[in-house]
Coordinates of C-alpha atoms in Angstrom, one line a residue:
M27 CA -3.6 -15.3 -7.5
P28 CA -6.7 -13.0 -7.6
T29 CA -9.4 -14.8 -9.9
S30 CA -12.6 -13.4 -11.2
T31 CA -14.3 -17.2 -12.0
P32 CA -15.2 -18.1 -15.1
A33 CA -17.7 -19.8 -14.1
A34 CA -20.5 -17.0 -13.3
D35 CA -22.5 -17.9 -15.2
D36 CA -23.5 -21.6 -14.9
A37 CA -26.2 -21.5 -12.0
D38 CA -24.9 -24.9 -10.6
A39 CA -21.1 -23.6 -9.9
S40 CA -20.9 -20.2 -10.1
S41 CA -19.8 -17.0 -8.2
P42 CA -22.2 -14.7 -6.2
A43 CA -22.8 -11.6 -7.3
Q44 CA -22.5 -9.8 -4.1
P45 CA -21.9 -11.6 -0.3
G46 CA -24.9 -14.1 1.3
T47 CA -25.4 -15.7 -1.7
L48 CA -23.2 -18.9 -1.5
H49 CA -26.0 -20.6 0.7
Q50 CA -28.3 -20.8 -2.9
H51 CA -25.9 -23.1 -4.4
S52 CA -24.7 -26.6 -3.0
L53 CA -21.7 -27.8 -1.3
A54 CA -21.1 -30.1 -4.2
A55 CA -21.6 -27.2 -6.7
L56 CA -19.7 -25.1 -5.3
T57 CA -17.1 -28.1 -5.0
I58 CA -17.2 -29.0 -8.5
G59 CA -16.9 -24.9 -9.6
A60 CA -14.1 -24.4 -7.2
I61 CA -12.2 -27.8 -8.9
G62 CA -12.4 -26.0 -12.6
V63 CA -11.8 -22.5 -11.1
V64 CA -9.6 -22.6 -8.2
F65 CA -7.1 -25.7 -9.2
G66 CA -6.5 -25.0 -12.5
D67 CA -3.0 -23.1 -12.9
I68 CA -2.2 -25.3 -9.0
G69 CA -3.4 -28.7 -10.5
T70 CA -1.0 -28.3 -14.4
S71 CA 2.4 -28.3 -12.3
P72 CA 2.6 -31.7 -12.6
L73 CA 3.3 -31.8 -16.0
Y74 CA 6.8 -29.4 -15.8
A75 CA 7.4 -29.4 -11.6
F76 CA 9.5 -32.7 -10.7
R77 CA 10.5 -32.9 -14.6
E78 CA 12.2 -29.5 -13.8
A79 CA 13.3 -30.2 -10.4
L80 CA 14.8 -33.3 -11.3
G81 CA 17.2 -31.2 -13.9
Q82 CA 18.4 -29.8 -11.4
A83 CA 19.4 -32.4 -9.3
A84 CA 20.9 -34.5 -12.0
S85 CA 23.4 -31.7 -13.3
D86 CA 25.8 -33.5 -11.6
G87 CA 25.1 -37.1 -11.5
L88 CA 22.3 -39.1 -9.6
V89 CA 21.5 -41.2 -7.4
R90 CA 18.7 -42.9 -5.4
E91 CA 19.1 -40.3 -2.1
E92 CA 18.8 -37.9 -4.2
I93 CA 15.0 -38.4 -5.9
L94 CA 14.0 -38.7 -2.2
G95 CA 15.1 -36.2 -1.5
V96 CA 13.5 -34.2 -4.6
M97 CA 10.5 -35.9 -3.8
S98 CA 10.2 -35.5 0.1
L99 CA 10.3 -31.4 -0.5
M100 CA 7.5 -31.7 -3.3
I101 CA 5.5 -33.5 -1.0
W102 CA 6.1 -31.3 1.9
A103 CA 6.3 -27.6 0.2
L104 CA 2.3 -29.0 -0.9
I105 CA 1.7 -29.6 3.2
V106 CA 3.2 -26.6 4.3
V107 CA 3.1 -23.9 2.1
V108 CA -0.9 -24.8 0.5
T109 CA -2.5 -26.4 3.1
L110 CA -1.2 -25.1 6.8
K111 CA -0.1 -21.2 5.4
Y112 CA -3.0 -21.2 2.5
V113 CA -5.8 -23.6 3.6
V114 CA -5.7 -23.7 7.2
F115 CA -4.0 -20.2 7.9
L116 CA -4.6 -17.7 4.7
M117 CA -7.8 -18.7 4.4
R118 CA -9.1 -17.6 8.1
A119 CA -8.3 -13.6 7.0
D120 CA -10.7 -12.8 4.2
N121 CA -12.2 -9.4 3.6
D122 CA -16.3 -9.9 4.3
G123 CA -15.8 -13.5 2.5
E124 CA -12.9 -12.0 -0.5
G125 CA -9.4 -12.6 -0.4
G126 CA -6.3 -12.3 -2.6
V127 CA -3.3 -9.7 -1.7
L128 CA -5.8 -6.3 -2.2
A129 CA -8.4 -7.8 -0.6
L130 CA -5.8 -8.6 1.7
L131 CA -4.8 -5.0 1.3
A132 CA -7.9 -3.8 2.2
L133 CA -8.2 -5.2 5.3
A134 CA -4.9 -4.6 6.7
Q135 CA -5.9 -0.7 5.6
R136 CA -8.8 -1.1 8.0
G137 CA -6.6 -1.4 11.1
T138 CA -4.2 0.9 10.2
A139 CA -4.3 4.3 10.8
R140 CA -3.2 5.7 7.8
R141 CA -4.2 3.8 4.5
G142 CA -0.5 4.8 2.6
G143 CA 3.2 3.8 3.7
V144 CA 3.9 1.0 3.8
V145 CA 0.9 -1.4 4.2
L146 CA 0.3 0.5 0.3
A147 CA 3.7 -0.4 -0.9
L148 CA 3.0 -4.0 0.3
G149 CA -0.4 -4.7 -1.7
A150 CA 1.4 -2.3 -4.8
I151 CA 4.6 -4.4 -5.5
G152 CA 1.9 -7.9 -4.8
A153 CA -0.2 -6.2 -7.4
A154 CA 2.5 -5.5 -9.6
L155 CA 4.4 -9.1 -9.3
F156 CA 0.8 -11.2 -10.2
Y157 CA 0.5 -9.7 -13.1
G158 CA 4.3 -10.9 -14.6
D159 CA 2.8 -13.9 -13.5
A160 CA -0.3 -13.5 -15.3
V161 CA 1.8 -13.2 -18.4
I162 CA 3.8 -16.4 -17.9
T163 CA 1.3 -18.6 -16.7
P164 CA -1.1 -19.2 -20.2
S165 CA 2.7 -19.4 -21.4
L166 CA 4.2 -22.0 -19.5
S167 CA 1.3 -24.2 -19.4
V168 CA -0.2 -24.3 -22.7
L169 CA 3.6 -24.6 -24.1
S170 CA 4.4 -27.6 -21.6
A171 CA 0.4 -29.6 -22.4
V172 CA 1.9 -29.3 -26.6
E173 CA 4.8 -30.4 -25.8
G174 CA 4.0 -33.6 -24.9
L175 CA 3.1 -34.5 -28.5
K176 CA 6.7 -35.0 -29.2
T177 CA 6.8 -38.4 -26.7
L178 CA 4.0 -39.7 -29.2
P179 CA 5.6 -42.9 -31.0
G180 CA 7.0 -42.0 -34.2
A181 CA 6.2 -38.7 -34.1
G182 CA 9.6 -37.4 -32.7
A183 CA 10.3 -36.6 -36.4
L184 CA 6.4 -34.4 -37.2
F185 CA 6.2 -32.3 -34.1
T186 CA 9.4 -30.3 -34.1
E187 CA 9.6 -27.1 -32.1
T188 CA 9.1 -24.5 -34.5
R189 CA 5.3 -26.7 -35.0
I190 CA 5.3 -27.0 -31.2
L191 CA 5.4 -23.2 -30.8
A192 CA 3.2 -22.6 -33.5
I193 CA 0.5 -25.0 -32.4
S194 CA 1.3 -23.0 -28.8
L195 CA 0.8 -19.9 -30.0
V196 CA -2.5 -20.6 -32.0
I197 CA -4.0 -21.7 -28.6
L198 CA -3.0 -18.9 -26.4
V199 CA -4.8 -16.2 -30.1
A200 CA -7.9 -18.1 -29.6
L201 CA -8.1 -18.1 -26.2
F202 CA -7.2 -14.3 -25.6
A203 CA -9.3 -13.2 -28.9
V204 CA -12.5 -15.1 -27.4
Q205 CA -12.6 -13.6 -24.2
S206 CA -14.7 -10.3 -25.5
R207 CA -17.7 -12.9 -26.1
G208 CA -17.8 -14.6 -22.5
T209 CA -16.9 -18.2 -21.1
A210 CA -20.4 -18.5 -20.2
S211 CA -21.1 -21.9 -22.7
L212 CA -17.4 -23.0 -22.0
S213 CA -17.3 -22.0 -18.4
K214 CA -20.1 -25.1 -17.7
L215 CA -17.4 -27.9 -18.6
F216 CA -14.4 -26.7 -16.4
G217 CA -15.2 -28.5 -13.8
P218 CA -16.1 -31.4 -15.5
V219 CA -13.1 -31.5 -16.9
C220 CA -10.7 -30.1 -14.4
I221 CA -12.2 -33.4 -12.1
V222 CA -12.0 -35.7 -14.9
W223 CA -7.4 -34.4 -14.8
F224 CA -7.6 -34.8 -11.0
L225 CA -8.7 -38.6 -11.4
A226 CA -6.0 -39.1 -14.6
L227 CA -3.4 -38.0 -12.9
A228 CA -4.3 -39.9 -9.7
A229 CA -4.4 -43.2 -11.9
L230 CA -1.9 -42.5 -13.5
G231 CA 0.9 -42.0 -10.1
L232 CA -1.6 -45.2 -8.6
V233 CA -0.3 -47.3 -11.4
H234 CA 3.7 -46.2 -11.2
V235 CA 3.9 -46.0 -7.4
A236 CA 4.4 -49.7 -7.9
D237 CA 7.4 -49.5 -10.4
D238 CA 9.3 -48.7 -7.4
P239 CA 6.8 -48.3 -3.6
G240 CA 10.2 -47.6 -1.5
V241 CA 9.3 -43.7 -3.2
L242 CA 6.9 -44.0 -0.2
A243 CA 9.7 -42.7 1.5
A244 CA 9.2 -39.4 0.5
F245 CA 6.7 -38.9 3.2
A246 CA 10.0 -38.9 6.1
P247 CA 10.3 -34.5 6.1
W248 CA 14.1 -36.2 6.3
H249 CA 15.4 -36.7 2.8
A250 CA 13.9 -33.2 2.3
V251 CA 16.2 -31.7 4.8
G252 CA 19.3 -33.3 4.5
F253 CA 19.7 -33.0 0.8
V254 CA 18.9 -29.3 0.8
A255 CA 21.8 -29.6 3.8
N256 CA 24.3 -31.7 1.9
H257 CA 23.8 -29.6 -1.7
G258 CA 25.0 -26.3 -1.0
V259 CA 24.3 -23.7 -3.7
L260 CA 22.7 -27.3 -6.2
G261 CA 19.9 -27.5 -3.4
L262 CA 19.0 -23.9 -3.8
F263 CA 18.7 -24.0 -6.8
V264 CA 16.2 -27.6 -7.1
L265 CA 14.3 -25.9 -4.1
G266 CA 14.1 -22.7 -7.3
A267 CA 12.3 -25.4 -9.3
V268 CA 10.4 -27.8 -6.4
F269 CA 8.1 -24.4 -6.0
L270 CA 6.2 -25.2 -9.0
T271 CA 5.0 -27.8 -7.6
V272 CA 3.1 -24.5 -5.9
T273 CA 2.5 -22.4 -7.8
G274 CA -1.1 -21.5 -7.9
A275 CA -1.9 -21.1 -4.2
E276 CA -3.1 -17.8 -4.4
A277 CA -5.7 -18.6 -6.2
L278 CA -7.1 -21.0 -3.2
T279 CA -7.4 -17.3 -1.1
A280 CA -8.3 -15.2 -4.2
D281 CA -11.8 -17.1 -5.5
M282 CA -12.9 -17.3 -1.7
G283 CA -15.8 -14.4 -2.6
H284 CA -16.4 -16.8 -5.1
F285 CA -17.0 -20.1 -4.1
G286 CA -16.8 -19.7 0.0
R287 CA -14.3 -21.4 2.0
V288 CA -15.8 -24.5 2.7
P289 CA -16.0 -25.7 -1.1
I290 CA -12.5 -24.6 -1.4
R291 CA -10.9 -26.7 1.1
A292 CA -13.3 -29.8 0.4
A293 CA -12.3 -29.6 -3.1
W294 CA -8.4 -29.2 -1.7
F295 CA -8.9 -32.5 0.7
A296 CA -11.1 -34.9 -1.0
L297 CA -9.5 -34.1 -4.7
V298 CA -6.9 -32.2 -5.8
F299 CA -4.3 -32.8 -2.6
P300 CA -4.1 -36.3 -2.8
A301 CA -3.9 -36.4 -7.1
L302 CA -1.1 -34.3 -7.0
V303 CA 1.3 -36.4 -4.2
I304 CA 0.1 -39.7 -6.2
N305 CA 0.8 -38.3 -9.5
Y306 CA 4.0 -36.6 -8.1
L307 CA 5.1 -40.1 -6.9
G308 CA 4.3 -42.2 -9.7
Q309 CA 6.5 -40.0 -11.9
G310 CA 9.1 -40.7 -9.2
A311 CA 8.7 -43.8 -8.5
F312 CA 9.5 -43.7 -12.1
A313 CA 12.5 -41.9 -12.3
L314 CA 13.7 -44.8 -9.1
N315 CA 13.1 -47.6 -11.5
T316 CA 14.6 -45.9 -14.6
L317 CA 17.3 -45.2 -12.7
E318 CA 18.1 -48.8 -11.5
A319 CA 17.3 -50.6 -14.9
A320 CA 20.2 -47.5 -16.2
R321 CA 22.6 -49.1 -13.7
A322 CA 21.3 -52.4 -14.8
S323 CA 21.9 -52.2 -18.1
G324 CA 25.6 -49.5 -18.1
Q325 CA 23.8 -46.8 -19.3
A326 CA 23.8 -43.1 -17.9
F327 CA 20.2 -41.8 -16.2
A328 CA 19.2 -39.5 -18.5
N329 CA 16.6 -36.1 -17.5
Q330 CA 13.2 -36.7 -19.7
D331 CA 9.6 -35.7 -19.2
W332 CA 8.5 -38.3 -16.7
F333 CA 5.1 -37.4 -17.1
F334 CA 4.0 -37.9 -20.7
T335 CA 7.2 -40.8 -20.9
M336 CA 4.9 -42.7 -17.8
I337 CA 1.8 -42.5 -20.0
P338 CA 1.5 -45.8 -22.4
D339 CA 1.5 -45.0 -25.6
A340 CA -2.4 -45.9 -26.1
L341 CA -3.3 -43.4 -24.1
R342 CA -0.7 -40.8 -24.7
L343 CA -2.4 -38.3 -27.6
P344 CA -6.3 -38.6 -24.7
M345 CA -3.7 -37.5 -22.2
V346 CA -2.3 -34.9 -24.3
L347 CA -5.9 -33.3 -25.4
L348 CA -6.7 -34.0 -22.1
A349 CA -3.8 -32.1 -20.3
T350 CA -4.3 -28.9 -23.4
A351 CA -8.0 -28.1 -21.5
A352 CA -7.2 -28.0 -18.2
T353 CA -3.8 -26.1 -19.2
I354 CA -6.4 -23.5 -21.1
I355 CA -8.6 -23.8 -18.2
A356 CA -6.1 -22.9 -15.8
S357 CA -4.8 -19.7 -18.6
Q358 CA -8.5 -18.8 -18.6
A359 CA -8.6 -19.0 -14.8
V360 CA -4.9 -16.5 -14.4
I361 CA -6.5 -14.3 -18.1
T362 CA -9.9 -13.7 -15.3
G363 CA -7.8 -13.0 -12.7
A364 CA -6.0 -10.5 -14.2
Y365 CA -9.5 -8.7 -15.0
S366 CA -10.9 -8.6 -11.6
L367 CA -7.1 -7.6 -10.3
T368 CA -7.4 -4.9 -12.4
Q369 CA -11.1 -3.5 -11.5
Q370 CA -9.5 -3.7 -7.9
A371 CA -6.8 -1.7 -8.4
I372 CA -8.8 1.1 -10.0
H373 CA -11.3 1.4 -7.3
L374 CA -8.5 1.4 -4.8
G375 CA -7.0 4.4 -6.5
L376 CA -3.7 2.9 -7.6
L377 CA -4.6 2.8 -11.4
P378 CA -6.2 4.9 -13.1
R379 CA -9.9 3.6 -15.0
L380 CA -9.8 1.3 -17.8
S381 CA -12.5 0.4 -20.2
I382 CA -14.1 -2.6 -17.8
R383 CA -16.8 -4.7 -20.0
Q384 CA -19.9 -6.8 -18.7
T385 CA -20.2 -10.1 -20.7
S386 CA -22.8 -11.5 -18.3
A387 CA -25.8 -9.9 -17.7
G388 CA -26.2 -11.8 -14.3
H389 CA -23.2 -11.5 -12.4
A390 CA -20.9 -8.4 -11.8
G391 CA -18.8 -11.4 -11.5
Q392 CA -18.3 -11.7 -15.5
I393 CA -15.7 -8.4 -16.7
Y394 CA -13.9 -8.0 -19.6
M395 CA -11.1 -5.5 -19.7
P396 CA -9.7 -5.2 -23.9
V397 CA -6.4 -3.2 -22.7
I398 CA -5.5 -5.6 -20.3
N399 CA -6.3 -8.0 -22.7
W400 CA -3.8 -7.4 -24.9
L401 CA -1.0 -6.0 -23.6
L402 CA -0.8 -9.7 -21.6
L403 CA -1.3 -11.7 -24.8
V404 CA 1.3 -9.2 -26.5
G405 CA 3.4 -10.4 -23.7
V406 CA 2.5 -13.9 -23.5
V407 CA 3.7 -13.8 -27.9
V408 CA 6.9 -12.5 -26.9
L409 CA 7.5 -14.9 -24.2
T410 CA 6.5 -17.6 -26.2
L411 CA 9.0 -16.7 -29.3
G412 CA 11.3 -15.8 -26.6
F413 CA 11.9 -19.0 -24.5
R414 CA 10.9 -20.9 -27.2
S415 CA 10.9 -24.6 -24.5
S416 CA 8.3 -24.8 -21.6
S417 CA 11.5 -26.0 -20.0
A418 CA 13.3 -22.3 -20.7
M419 CA 10.4 -20.5 -19.3
A420 CA 10.2 -22.3 -15.9
A421 CA 12.5 -20.6 -14.7
A422 CA 11.3 -17.4 -14.5
Y423 CA 8.2 -18.6 -13.6
G424 CA 8.5 -18.6 -9.8
I425 CA 10.3 -15.5 -8.7
A426 CA 6.6 -13.6 -8.8
V427 CA 5.3 -16.7 -7.5
T428 CA 7.2 -16.2 -4.2
G429 CA 7.3 -12.6 -4.2
T430 CA 3.8 -12.3 -3.9
M431 CA 4.4 -14.8 -1.1
V432 CA 6.5 -12.7 1.0
V433 CA 4.1 -9.3 0.5
T434 CA 1.5 -12.1 1.3
C435 CA 2.6 -12.9 4.8
C436 CA 3.9 -9.3 5.6
L437 CA 0.0 -7.9 4.8
A438 CA -1.0 -10.7 6.3
Y439 CA 1.4 -9.6 10.0
V440 CA -0.1 -6.4 9.9
V441 CA -3.7 -8.2 10.2
L442 CA -3.0 -10.4 12.5
R443 CA -1.6 -7.4 15.0
R444 CA -3.8 -4.0 13.7
R445 CA -7.4 -5.3 12.7
W446 CA -7.5 -9.1 15.2
G447 CA -5.2 -7.0 17.4
W448 CA -3.0 -10.7 17.7
S449 CA 0.0 -9.8 20.5
L450 CA 3.8 -9.3 19.0
P451 CA 5.4 -12.9 20.4
A452 CA 1.7 -14.9 18.5
S453 CA 1.4 -12.6 15.5
L454 CA 5.7 -13.3 16.1
A455 CA 5.4 -17.1 16.3
V456 CA 2.6 -18.1 13.5
I457 CA 4.3 -15.3 10.6
V458 CA 7.7 -16.0 11.1
P459 CA 7.9 -19.9 10.0
F460 CA 6.0 -19.1 7.1
L461 CA 7.6 -16.0 5.8
A462 CA 11.2 -17.9 6.7
I463 CA 10.0 -20.5 3.9
D464 CA 9.0 -18.2 2.0
L465 CA 11.9 -15.6 1.9
V466 CA 14.3 -19.2 1.0
F467 CA 11.7 -20.5 -1.8
F468 CA 12.3 -16.3 -3.1
G469 CA 16.1 -16.5 -2.3
A470 CA 16.6 -20.1 -4.8
N471 CA 14.6 -18.3 -7.6
I472 CA 16.7 -15.2 -7.2
L473 CA 19.2 -17.8 -7.9
R474 CA 17.7 -18.3 -12.0
V475 CA 17.0 -14.5 -12.7
V476 CA 19.2 -14.7 -15.2
E477 CA 18.2 -17.8 -16.8
G478 CA 14.7 -15.8 -17.4
G479 CA 13.4 -14.8 -14.3
W480 CA 14.5 -11.0 -14.7
V481 CA 11.2 -11.1 -16.6
P482 CA 9.1 -11.0 -14.0
L483 CA 11.0 -8.6 -12.0
T484 CA 11.1 -6.5 -14.9
I485 CA 7.0 -6.5 -15.7
G486 CA 6.5 -5.9 -11.7
A487 CA 8.6 -3.1 -11.9
G488 CA 7.2 -1.5 -15.0
I489 CA 3.7 -1.7 -13.3
L490 CA 5.1 -0.8 -10.2
V491 CA 5.8 2.4 -11.7
I492 CA 2.7 3.7 -12.8
V493 CA 0.8 2.6 -9.4
W494 CA 3.7 4.4 -7.6
T495 CA 3.4 7.1 -10.4
W496 CA 0.1 7.3 -10.2
V497 CA -0.6 7.3 -6.7
R498 CA 1.9 10.4 -6.0
G499 CA 0.4 12.3 -9.4
R500 CA -3.1 12.0 -8.0
R501 CA -2.1 13.8 -4.7
I502 CA -0.7 16.3 -6.1
V503 CA -3.3 17.1 -8.5
A504 CA -5.6 16.8 -4.6
D505 CA -3.2 19.3 -3.2
L506 CA -3.5 21.5 -5.8
E507 CA -7.7 21.9 -6.7
S508 CA -7.6 22.5 -2.3
D509 CA -5.7 25.6 -2.8
G510 CA -8.5 28.2 -3.1
A511 CA -10.8 25.8 -3.1
V512 CA -14.3 27.1 -1.7
P513 CA -15.6 25.1 1.2
L514 CA -19.2 24.6 -0.3
R515 CA -21.3 25.5 2.6
D516 CA -20.5 28.8 2.6
M517 CA -20.7 28.4 -1.8
A518 CA -25.1 27.8 -0.6
A519 CA -24.5 30.7 1.6
I520 CA -23.1 32.6 -0.8
L521 CA -25.8 32.0 -3.4
A522 CA -29.1 32.1 -0.9
R523 CA -27.9 35.3 -1.0
R524 CA -27.5 36.8 -3.6
P525 CA -29.4 34.2 -5.7
L526 CA -29.1 33.8 -9.4
G527 CA -31.9 32.3 -12.3
T528 CA -33.3 29.6 -11.8
V529 CA -33.7 26.6 -13.3
E530 CA -35.9 23.8 -13.2
G531 CA -34.4 19.9 -13.1
T532 CA -32.2 17.9 -11.1
A533 CA -28.3 19.2 -11.0
V534 CA -25.3 16.4 -10.8
F535 CA -22.6 17.6 -9.2
L536 CA -19.2 14.5 -9.5
T537 CA -16.5 15.1 -7.3
A538 CA -14.0 13.7 -5.2
R539 CA -14.4 16.6 -2.3
P540 CA -17.8 16.5 -1.2
E541 CA -16.9 19.5 1.4
Y542 CA -15.3 22.2 -1.5
T543 CA -17.1 23.6 -4.2
P544 CA -16.8 21.3 -7.1
H545 CA -14.9 23.5 -10.0
A546 CA -17.3 22.2 -12.4
L547 CA -20.2 23.9 -11.0
L548 CA -18.2 27.2 -10.5
H549 CA -17.7 27.0 -14.2
N550 CA -21.4 26.8 -14.7
L551 CA -21.6 30.0 -12.1
K552 CA -18.6 31.4 -13.9
H553 CA -20.2 31.3 -17.5
N554 CA -24.2 30.6 -17.4
R555 CA -24.9 32.3 -14.4
V556 CA -27.9 30.2 -13.4
L557 CA -28.5 27.2 -11.3
H558 CA -30.7 24.9 -11.1
A559 CA -33.7 23.8 -8.9
H560 CA -31.9 21.2 -6.9
N561 CA -28.3 20.7 -6.9
L562 CA -26.7 17.3 -5.2
I563 CA -23.0 17.4 -5.3
A564 CA -22.2 13.5 -5.0
T565 CA -19.2 11.5 -4.5
V566 CA -18.4 7.8 -5.2
K567 CA -16.5 6.0 -2.3
V568 CA -14.8 3.0 -2.6
L569 CA -14.9 1.0 0.6
Q570 CA -12.4 -1.1 2.1
K571 CA -14.3 -4.3 1.5
P572 CA -15.3 -6.2 -1.5
W573 CA -19.0 -5.4 -1.7
C574 CA -21.8 -2.6 -0.1
D575 CA -24.8 -3.3 1.0
P576 CA -27.4 -2.0 -0.5
G577 CA -29.5 -0.5 2.0
E578 CA -26.6 1.5 2.6
R579 CA -25.5 2.6 -1.5
L580 CA -27.2 5.5 -0.7
S581 CA -26.6 8.6 1.8
V582 CA -28.2 12.5 1.8
T583 CA -27.7 15.2 3.7
R584 CA -29.1 18.5 2.5
I585 CA -27.9 21.8 3.0
D586 CA -30.3 24.1 1.7
D587 CA -32.9 24.1 0.1
R588 CA -31.2 23.7 -3.7
F589 CA -28.0 21.9 -1.9
A590 CA -27.9 18.6 -1.5
L591 CA -24.9 15.7 -0.2
A592 CA -25.0 12.7 -1.7
E593 CA -22.8 9.6 -1.1
L594 CA -22.8 6.9 -2.9
R595 CA -20.6 4.2 -1.8
Y596 CA -19.6 1.1 -3.9
G597 CA -17.2 -2.1 -2.7
F598 CA -13.9 -2.8 -4.6
M599 CA -15.9 -5.8 -6.3
E600 CA -18.5 -3.5 -7.7
Q601 CA -18.3 -1.7 -10.6
P602 CA -20.9 2.3 -9.8
D603 CA -23.6 2.9 -11.3
V604 CA -24.6 6.1 -10.6
R605 CA -27.7 7.1 -12.2
E606 CA -29.3 4.0 -11.8
D607 CA -28.8 4.5 -7.9
L608 CA -29.4 7.9 -7.5
I609 CA -32.9 6.8 -8.9
R610 CA -33.3 4.2 -6.8
G611 CA -33.1 6.9 -3.6
G612 CA -36.5 7.9 -4.7
D613 CA -37.8 11.1 -2.7
L614 CA -33.4 11.7 -1.7
V615 CA -33.3 12.5 -5.4
P616 CA -36.4 14.2 -7.1
G617 CA -36.2 13.9 -10.6
A618 CA -32.6 11.9 -10.5
A619 CA -33.8 10.7 -13.9
K620 CA -33.4 13.4 -15.6
A621 CA -30.5 15.2 -14.4
S622 CA -28.6 16.9 -15.9
F623 CA -24.3 15.3 -14.8
F624 CA -21.9 17.9 -14.9
I625 CA -18.8 16.3 -14.4
G626 CA -15.3 17.6 -13.7
R627 CA -12.2 16.8 -16.8
N628 CA -9.1 18.3 -15.4
S629 CA -5.9 18.6 -18.1
Y630 CA -2.1 19.2 -16.3
S631 CA 0.8 20.5 -18.3
H632 CA 4.6 20.1 -16.6
V633 CA 6.5 22.3 -14.9
A634 CA 9.9 21.9 -13.5
E635 CA 9.4 23.7 -10.7
I636 CA 6.9 22.0 -8.6
G637 CA 5.6 18.8 -8.9
M638 CA 7.5 14.9 -9.3
P639 CA 10.3 14.7 -12.2
L640 CA 9.9 15.8 -15.6
W641 CA 9.4 11.6 -16.8
Q642 CA 6.9 11.2 -14.2
D643 CA 4.6 14.1 -15.1
V644 CA 4.7 12.8 -18.8
L645 CA 3.3 9.1 -17.7
F646 CA 1.2 11.0 -15.2
I647 CA -0.3 13.0 -17.8
A648 CA 0.0 9.8 -19.8
L649 CA -2.2 8.0 -17.8
H650 CA -4.8 10.6 -16.9
R651 CA -5.5 11.3 -20.9
N652 CA -5.5 7.5 -21.7
A653 CA -8.4 6.3 -18.2
A654 CA -11.0 5.3 -19.4
N655 CA -14.4 7.9 -20.5
P656 CA -16.3 9.0 -16.1
T657 CA -19.7 9.1 -18.9
D658 CA -18.6 5.4 -18.8
Y659 CA -16.9 4.2 -16.9
Y660 CA -19.4 5.3 -14.2
A661 CA -22.5 4.1 -16.0
I662 CA -24.4 7.8 -16.6
P663 CA -26.0 8.0 -20.0
P664 CA -23.7 10.2 -23.0
N665 CA -26.6 12.4 -23.2
R666 CA -26.9 13.7 -20.0
V667 CA -23.9 14.7 -19.6
I668 CA -21.6 17.8 -19.3
E669 CA -18.0 18.4 -19.2
L670 CA -16.7 21.0 -17.6
G671 CA -12.5 21.2 -16.2
A672 CA -9.5 23.5 -15.6
Q673 CA -5.6 23.1 -16.8
Y674 CA -3.3 22.9 -14.4
A675 CA 0.3 22.7 -13.6
I676 CA 2.0 20.0 -11.8

């Protein structure tokens, strides 16, 4: 899952403002930062993954071999899906150091002749599914940690379901409420807290492996294969729950630009992977011992909250508090990841402009998006109140993540074939095994769509409709605006032959189509009948890479004495600052500091005979009207802006 690191203001564990600065921080500091940000989601899976998987397996009774089968599935899911697919393979498919589904989309587009079509659709689907994950993760993780209060000795009557919900909602609302202030001061604790969390996971697991050392047999893959082969449809339901073990794996690639490939791999192999495996083994051994004790006493085996009940009574409350802190950190990573993904989607043309606020003066990764923040909060609150328990919510979790993983595999295939030039047999040999595993997990989770899997699918479908409408609408508008457009060089030649009155200074006309005369310029000529001494036709180009070298930021091409073309380039992880970058151009843009900016603000109305269906026209018009003001988005002082526009029927 794509994330924008909340540790961006920590000098020791921060995300760099742009590529090439990772070397400024030590490997140890970056590794600590990665542990606190990258692995928060997958690191909280032990709270519920084994409980849910074993609960599915125990629906028709349970024997020892079935517990070993579930354990083997979980261990090999971590090995194959996370270690081999993400850590070893996909972390090589970076876009100038950046990863994640949209960075992979941009990399795939750079290797294909067309930027639309199937590749764009795959990226849009992956991004849409992420938002479903972003709503579920805070609800599930925080609720699963707070539910540990019910396991405290003598606290069952005190912490009722209603009180557990109330505590969880207070934590979640507070988490979203502080986003506008930034997370710089708290982010310094993320890495150390998560290190303590993973060490605690390993210690708990190590203590309980002694309950039944036979659990180590789960490393043999035939236990996993045999379980799936012998359990039919039930095996698929268990697979769907087992997938909870690897949720959060997308963050490994999404955060490469913040921490680098080496620190993330070091954190995984040195701490996170061993801690997770040992903890799951401990839970499995504890369950095996409980099963044997139940048989010896003639009692029925009951599935339970294995994570919290295996903690000694004296340590249970501190572990509940530590688990809650870990889930808050995991939720924070998902929230900032939603901001980062939205920013990338806007720059790639998949979504309309939204208000973006910098919460740090020194780091571009520290952003806050009010609309996304409050929409996520509404979704989280509705989901928490609707499902009311982490077990009920777990069924909804896997579909969004498995869907994103399938998309990632497909985009990786395009990168291998088109960008890296691999042969068809070699590309298929690498991708098909991973894709087959992802499809099996996706199919297993689809079986649980009625139990709650419809939630992320509904959210993803809604986002996909918005993306599709916005992309389609922009293409229609571009075609309409091109009809009857006057080539800029022709207009410059006409004005050179028939000069108008001239006013001193520089005028900057922002346009997406620099080859044509901007409508704002035509309106200015029509109504004011004057021309500035210097006229700059400027366009902002978002590159198919995360960052742009400052030396390549601005290029200016002169047309004649009064007209020039300017192209400002930004990576899809950067926020445009048009005026400052023009000023930095020096003699290339004379008078940029006092320039007037002319911006086109067109309006649209629906016409049944052309364009999209009525409902889609209405949606596009609403998205356009509520898009962020270009003056704010491009960081242009309002007192330097003149807005002119026209109305189009779409």
